[in-house]
mmCIF file of C-alpha atoms in Angstrom:
data_model
loop_
_atom_site.group_PDB
_atom_site.id
_atom_site.type_symbol
_atom_site.label_atom_id
_atom_site.label_comp_id
_atom_site.label_asym_id
_atom_site.label_seq_id
_atom_site.Cartn_x
_atom_site.Cartn_y
_atom_site.Cartn_z
ATOM 1 C CA TRP R 1 102.964 -23.077 -65.065
ATOM 2 C CA ALA R 2 106.155 -25.119 -65.173
ATOM 3 C CA GLN R 3 104.319 -28.035 -63.547
ATOM 4 C CA LEU R 4 101.450 -27.752 -66.005
ATOM 5 C CA GLU R 5 103.911 -27.747 -68.890
ATOM 6 C CA GLN R 6 105.509 -30.952 -67.580
ATOM 7 C CA VAL R 7 102.141 -32.635 -67.058
ATOM 8 C CA LEU R 8 100.918 -31.738 -70.549
ATOM 9 C CA ALA R 9 104.195 -32.922 -72.084
ATOM 10 C CA GLY R 10 103.715 -36.301 -70.371
ATOM 11 C CA ILE R 11 100.239 -36.845 -71.810
ATOM 12 C CA GLY R 12 99.665 -38.322 -75.239
ATOM 13 C CA PRO R 13 96.580 -36.416 -76.466
ATOM 14 C CA ASP R 14 95.767 -39.083 -79.064
ATOM 15 C CA SER R 15 95.007 -41.563 -76.281
ATOM 16 C CA LEU R 16 92.418 -39.244 -74.701
ATOM 17 C CA ALA R 17 88.668 -39.278 -75.190
ATOM 18 C CA ALA R 18 87.199 -36.363 -77.195
ATOM 19 C CA SER R 19 86.135 -34.377 -74.123
ATOM 20 C CA GLN R 20 89.550 -34.932 -72.526
ATOM 21 C CA GLN R 21 91.288 -33.819 -75.721
ATOM 22 C CA ALA R 22 89.278 -30.603 -75.647
ATOM 23 C CA ARG R 23 90.270 -29.999 -72.029
ATOM 24 C CA TYR R 24 93.895 -30.737 -72.964
ATOM 25 C CA GLN R 25 93.736 -28.117 -75.742
ATOM 26 C CA LEU R 26 92.229 -25.546 -73.365
ATOM 27 C CA LEU R 27 95.042 -26.167 -70.889
ATOM 28 C CA GLN R 28 97.614 -25.833 -73.673
ATOM 29 C CA ALA R 29 96.099 -22.502 -74.706
ATOM 30 C CA GLN R 30 96.076 -21.323 -71.104
ATOM 31 C CA LEU R 31 99.757 -22.211 -70.771
ATOM 32 C CA LEU R 32 100.607 -20.385 -73.991
ATOM 33 C CA LEU R 33 98.775 -17.280 -72.776
ATOM 34 C CA ALA R 34 100.668 -17.415 -69.498
ATOM 35 C CA ASN R 35 103.843 -17.414 -71.611
ATOM 36 C CA ARG R 36 102.543 -14.420 -73.653
ATOM 37 C CA GLN R 37 102.058 -16.379 -76.894
ATOM 38 C CA PRO R 38 98.551 -15.313 -77.987
ATOM 39 C CA GLU R 39 98.870 -16.313 -81.660
ATOM 40 C CA ALA R 40 99.845 -19.878 -80.760
ATOM 41 C CA ALA R 41 96.973 -20.026 -78.258
ATOM 42 C CA LEU R 42 94.516 -18.839 -80.916
ATOM 43 C CA ASN R 43 95.768 -21.543 -83.303
ATOM 44 C CA ILE R 44 95.097 -24.229 -80.709
ATOM 45 C CA LEU R 45 91.681 -22.785 -79.863
ATOM 46 C CA SER R 46 90.754 -22.568 -83.561
ATOM 47 C CA ALA R 47 91.371 -26.292 -83.882
ATOM 48 C CA LEU R 48 88.885 -27.006 -81.097
ATOM 49 C CA LYS R 49 85.690 -28.424 -82.564
ATOM 50 C CA ALA R 50 82.244 -27.452 -81.190
ATOM 51 C CA PRO R 51 83.238 -25.530 -78.035
ATOM 52 C CA GLU R 52 79.582 -25.328 -77.001
ATOM 53 C CA ASN R 53 79.712 -29.096 -76.366
ATOM 54 C CA LEU R 54 82.376 -28.692 -73.671
ATOM 55 C CA ALA R 55 81.438 -29.433 -70.067
ATOM 56 C CA ASP R 56 81.214 -25.690 -69.329
ATOM 57 C CA HIS R 57 79.353 -25.021 -72.628
ATOM 58 C CA GLY R 58 82.311 -23.053 -73.993
ATOM 59 C CA ARG R 59 82.826 -20.526 -71.192
ATOM 60 C CA ASP R 60 86.557 -21.317 -70.858
ATOM 61 C CA TYR R 61 86.919 -21.341 -74.636
ATOM 62 C CA TYR R 62 85.534 -17.817 -75.096
ATOM 63 C CA GLN R 63 87.362 -16.577 -72.010
ATOM 64 C CA LEU R 64 90.688 -17.813 -73.394
ATOM 65 C CA ARG R 65 89.998 -16.454 -76.878
ATOM 66 C CA ALA R 66 89.178 -13.040 -75.404
ATOM 67 C CA GLN R 67 92.378 -13.097 -73.395
ATOM 68 C CA ALA R 68 94.402 -14.122 -76.465
ATOM 69 C CA TYR R 69 92.945 -11.366 -78.638
ATOM 70 C CA ALA R 70 93.529 -8.823 -75.870
ATOM 71 C CA GLN R 71 97.169 -9.932 -75.554
ATOM 72 C CA ALA R 72 97.552 -9.757 -79.334
ATOM 73 C CA GLY R 73 96.332 -6.146 -79.299
ATOM 74 C CA ASN R 74 92.941 -6.752 -80.919
ATOM 75 C CA PRO R 75 90.365 -5.241 -78.530
ATOM 76 C CA LEU R 76 87.500 -5.544 -81.020
ATOM 77 C CA GLU R 77 87.838 -9.327 -81.305
ATOM 78 C CA ALA R 78 88.434 -9.593 -77.557
ATOM 79 C CA ALA R 79 85.155 -7.737 -76.970
ATOM 80 C CA ARG R 80 83.349 -9.969 -79.470
ATOM 81 C CA GLN R 81 84.514 -13.099 -77.616
ATOM 82 C CA LEU R 82 83.414 -11.585 -74.293
ATOM 83 C CA ILE R 83 79.989 -10.808 -75.765
ATOM 84 C CA TRP R 84 79.615 -14.480 -76.734
ATOM 85 C CA LEU R 85 80.793 -15.454 -73.261
ATOM 86 C CA ASP R 86 78.238 -13.095 -71.719
ATOM 87 C CA GLY R 87 75.397 -15.127 -73.175
ATOM 88 C CA LEU R 88 76.691 -18.215 -71.352
ATOM 89 C CA LEU R 89 76.989 -16.652 -67.889
ATOM 90 C CA ASP R 90 74.233 -17.072 -65.310
ATOM 91 C CA ASP R 91 75.898 -15.682 -62.186
ATOM 92 C CA PRO R 92 75.056 -11.940 -61.882
ATOM 93 C CA ALA R 93 78.468 -11.046 -60.390
ATOM 94 C CA LYS R 94 80.327 -12.872 -63.174
ATOM 95 C CA LYS R 95 78.072 -11.273 -65.760
ATOM 96 C CA LEU R 96 78.782 -7.787 -64.376
ATOM 97 C CA ASP R 97 82.522 -8.474 -64.308
ATOM 98 C CA ASN R 98 82.409 -9.745 -67.891
ATOM 99 C CA GLN R 99 80.418 -6.732 -69.059
ATOM 100 C CA TYR R 100 82.977 -4.386 -67.532
ATOM 101 C CA ARG R 101 85.627 -6.332 -69.452
ATOM 102 C CA ILE R 102 83.639 -5.804 -72.681
ATOM 103 C CA TRP R 103 83.472 -2.110 -71.802
ATOM 104 C CA GLU R 104 87.209 -2.024 -71.093
ATOM 105 C CA GLN R 105 88.126 -3.653 -74.411
ATOM 106 C CA LEU R 106 85.904 -1.328 -76.442
ATOM 107 C CA SER R 107 87.235 1.661 -74.498
ATOM 108 C CA ASN R 108 90.627 0.910 -76.057
ATOM 109 C CA LEU R 109 89.202 1.921 -79.450
ATOM 110 C CA SER R 110 88.998 5.513 -80.645
ATOM 111 C CA ASP R 111 85.684 7.269 -81.267
ATOM 112 C CA GLU R 112 86.368 7.110 -85.014
ATOM 113 C CA ALA R 113 86.999 3.363 -84.881
ATOM 114 C CA LEU R 114 83.833 2.752 -82.865
ATOM 115 C CA GLU R 115 81.740 4.818 -85.302
ATOM 116 C CA THR R 116 83.244 3.065 -88.321
ATOM 117 C CA LEU R 117 82.870 -0.455 -86.929
ATOM 118 C CA LYS R 118 79.228 -0.157 -85.901
ATOM 119 C CA THR R 119 77.005 -2.135 -88.246
ATOM 120 C CA ALA R 120 74.003 -0.742 -90.054
ATOM 121 C CA PRO R 121 70.528 -1.671 -88.776
ATOM 122 C CA PRO R 122 69.225 -4.033 -87.663
ATOM 123 C CA PRO R 123 71.253 -3.282 -84.533
ATOM 124 C CA ASP R 124 73.402 -6.077 -83.181
ATOM 125 C CA ALA R 125 74.819 -6.595 -79.701
ATOM 126 C CA LEU R 126 78.339 -5.437 -80.575
ATOM 127 C CA SER R 127 77.080 -2.206 -82.122
ATOM 128 C CA GLY R 128 74.991 -1.628 -79.005
ATOM 129 C CA TRP R 129 78.083 -1.915 -76.842
ATOM 130 C CA MET R 130 80.028 0.421 -79.133
ATOM 131 C CA GLU R 131 77.286 3.022 -79.104
ATOM 132 C CA LEU R 132 77.007 2.812 -75.321
ATOM 133 C CA VAL R 133 80.729 3.537 -74.967
ATOM 134 C CA LEU R 134 80.412 6.477 -77.393
ATOM 135 C CA ILE R 135 77.419 7.943 -75.555
ATOM 136 C CA THR R 136 79.186 7.721 -72.229
ATOM 137 C CA ARG R 137 82.325 9.352 -73.614
ATOM 138 C CA GLU R 138 80.430 12.191 -75.251
ATOM 139 C CA PHE R 139 78.048 13.008 -72.417
ATOM 140 C CA ARG R 140 80.011 11.987 -69.321
ATOM 141 C CA GLY R 141 80.049 15.552 -67.991
ATOM 142 C CA ASP R 142 76.340 16.216 -68.514
ATOM 143 C CA ARG R 143 74.225 13.825 -66.480
ATOM 144 C CA TYR R 144 70.920 15.096 -67.940
ATOM 145 C CA ARG R 145 71.974 14.668 -71.593
ATOM 146 C CA TRP R 146 73.591 11.326 -70.775
ATOM 147 C CA SER R 147 70.267 10.097 -69.340
ATOM 148 C CA ASN R 148 68.386 11.305 -72.420
ATOM 149 C CA GLU R 149 70.828 9.635 -74.806
ATOM 150 C CA LEU R 150 70.680 6.491 -72.717
ATOM 151 C CA SER R 151 66.885 6.421 -73.126
ATOM 152 C CA ARG R 152 67.287 6.708 -76.896
ATOM 153 C CA TRP R 153 69.905 3.953 -76.817
ATOM 154 C CA ARG R 154 67.492 1.706 -74.930
ATOM 155 C CA ALA R 155 64.846 2.273 -77.623
ATOM 156 C CA ARG R 156 67.333 1.329 -80.366
ATOM 157 C CA TYR R 157 68.663 -1.736 -78.497
ATOM 158 C CA PRO R 158 65.774 -3.303 -76.591
ATOM 159 C CA ARG R 159 66.733 -6.284 -74.420
ATOM 160 C CA HIS R 160 70.471 -5.580 -74.843
ATOM 161 C CA ALA R 161 72.645 -7.573 -72.416
ATOM 162 C CA ALA R 162 73.983 -4.364 -70.801
ATOM 163 C CA GLU R 163 70.478 -3.724 -69.425
ATOM 164 C CA GLU R 164 70.827 -6.675 -67.043
ATOM 165 C CA ALA R 165 74.024 -5.837 -65.199
ATOM 166 C CA LEU R 166 76.181 -2.989 -66.478
ATOM 167 C CA LEU R 167 73.634 -0.183 -66.865
ATOM 168 C CA PRO R 168 72.068 -0.615 -63.422
ATOM 169 C CA ASP R 169 75.569 -0.556 -61.919
ATOM 170 C CA LEU R 170 76.578 2.540 -63.930
ATOM 171 C CA LEU R 171 73.359 4.335 -63.013
ATOM 172 C CA HIS R 172 73.922 3.476 -59.355
ATOM 173 C CA GLN R 173 77.453 4.883 -59.517
ATOM 174 C CA VAL R 174 76.279 8.064 -61.244
ATOM 175 C CA GLY R 175 73.539 8.421 -58.627
ATOM 176 C CA GLN R 176 76.048 8.063 -55.799
ATOM 177 C CA PHE R 177 78.342 10.624 -57.396
ATOM 178 C CA ALA R 178 75.477 13.071 -57.885
ATOM 179 C CA ALA R 179 74.364 12.620 -54.262
ATOM 180 C CA THR R 180 77.827 13.383 -52.909
ATOM 181 C CA ALA R 181 78.581 16.217 -55.328
ATOM 182 C CA ASN R 182 75.825 18.647 -54.381
ATOM 183 C CA GLN R 183 78.215 21.499 -53.727
ATOM 184 C CA ILE R 184 81.438 22.259 -55.479
ATOM 185 C CA ALA R 185 83.779 24.922 -54.186
ATOM 186 C CA VAL R 186 86.797 26.564 -55.697
ATOM 187 C CA LEU R 187 89.510 27.339 -53.164
ATOM 188 C CA LEU R 188 91.771 30.187 -54.129
ATOM 189 C CA PRO R 189 95.041 31.057 -52.410
#
C-alpha cells in the first residue's frame, strides 16, 4: 500500500486519458479503504462518471463501494452495491461468492429493520434478498416449513438472482445436513 501511495502521488491525474483517470480514482479509493477511510473512498467513487463504461463494466466500482459502505457500518447500502455487482458477474463461482456477501451484509440487520426496509409490491431484488434472509431465520429449525416458505418466496420473486447460485447451494447444504443427521442421541451422565 505504501508503494501504491507513492506511485499515485507521482502521477498527475489531469494528464491522463479519461479511462486512465477512472482507473486512477479506483486505485485511490482502494488505497483509502486499505487505510480504513470509507467516507473519503465514497467521495472519490461518487465523483466517478459512468462506471458502466469502465473496462470491467463497473465491477471494481461496485465492489469498492460495497466495501466502503460495509466499513462505514451501512450493511444495507453495501448489500445494494453487491446486488448491482451481481448483475455484472458471469463466473458462477464469483456469483456465488458475491451472493453470500449480499446474504452476510443483510444478516447484519435485525428482523425489524428487514421488515421495515422491504418495499411494497411490485417486488424488487433487494426486497427479495431481505425476505429470503427473514424466511431462513424464522424457519431454520424446521426444514419442511422452510421448504414451503421457500416455494412461496419463489412465486413472489420469479427469476430472482438468488435462484441461480445461492439457493441451489443452500439446498445442497441442507440436504447434506439432513442426510447426516438421521439419528440424534442424547447422552446423559
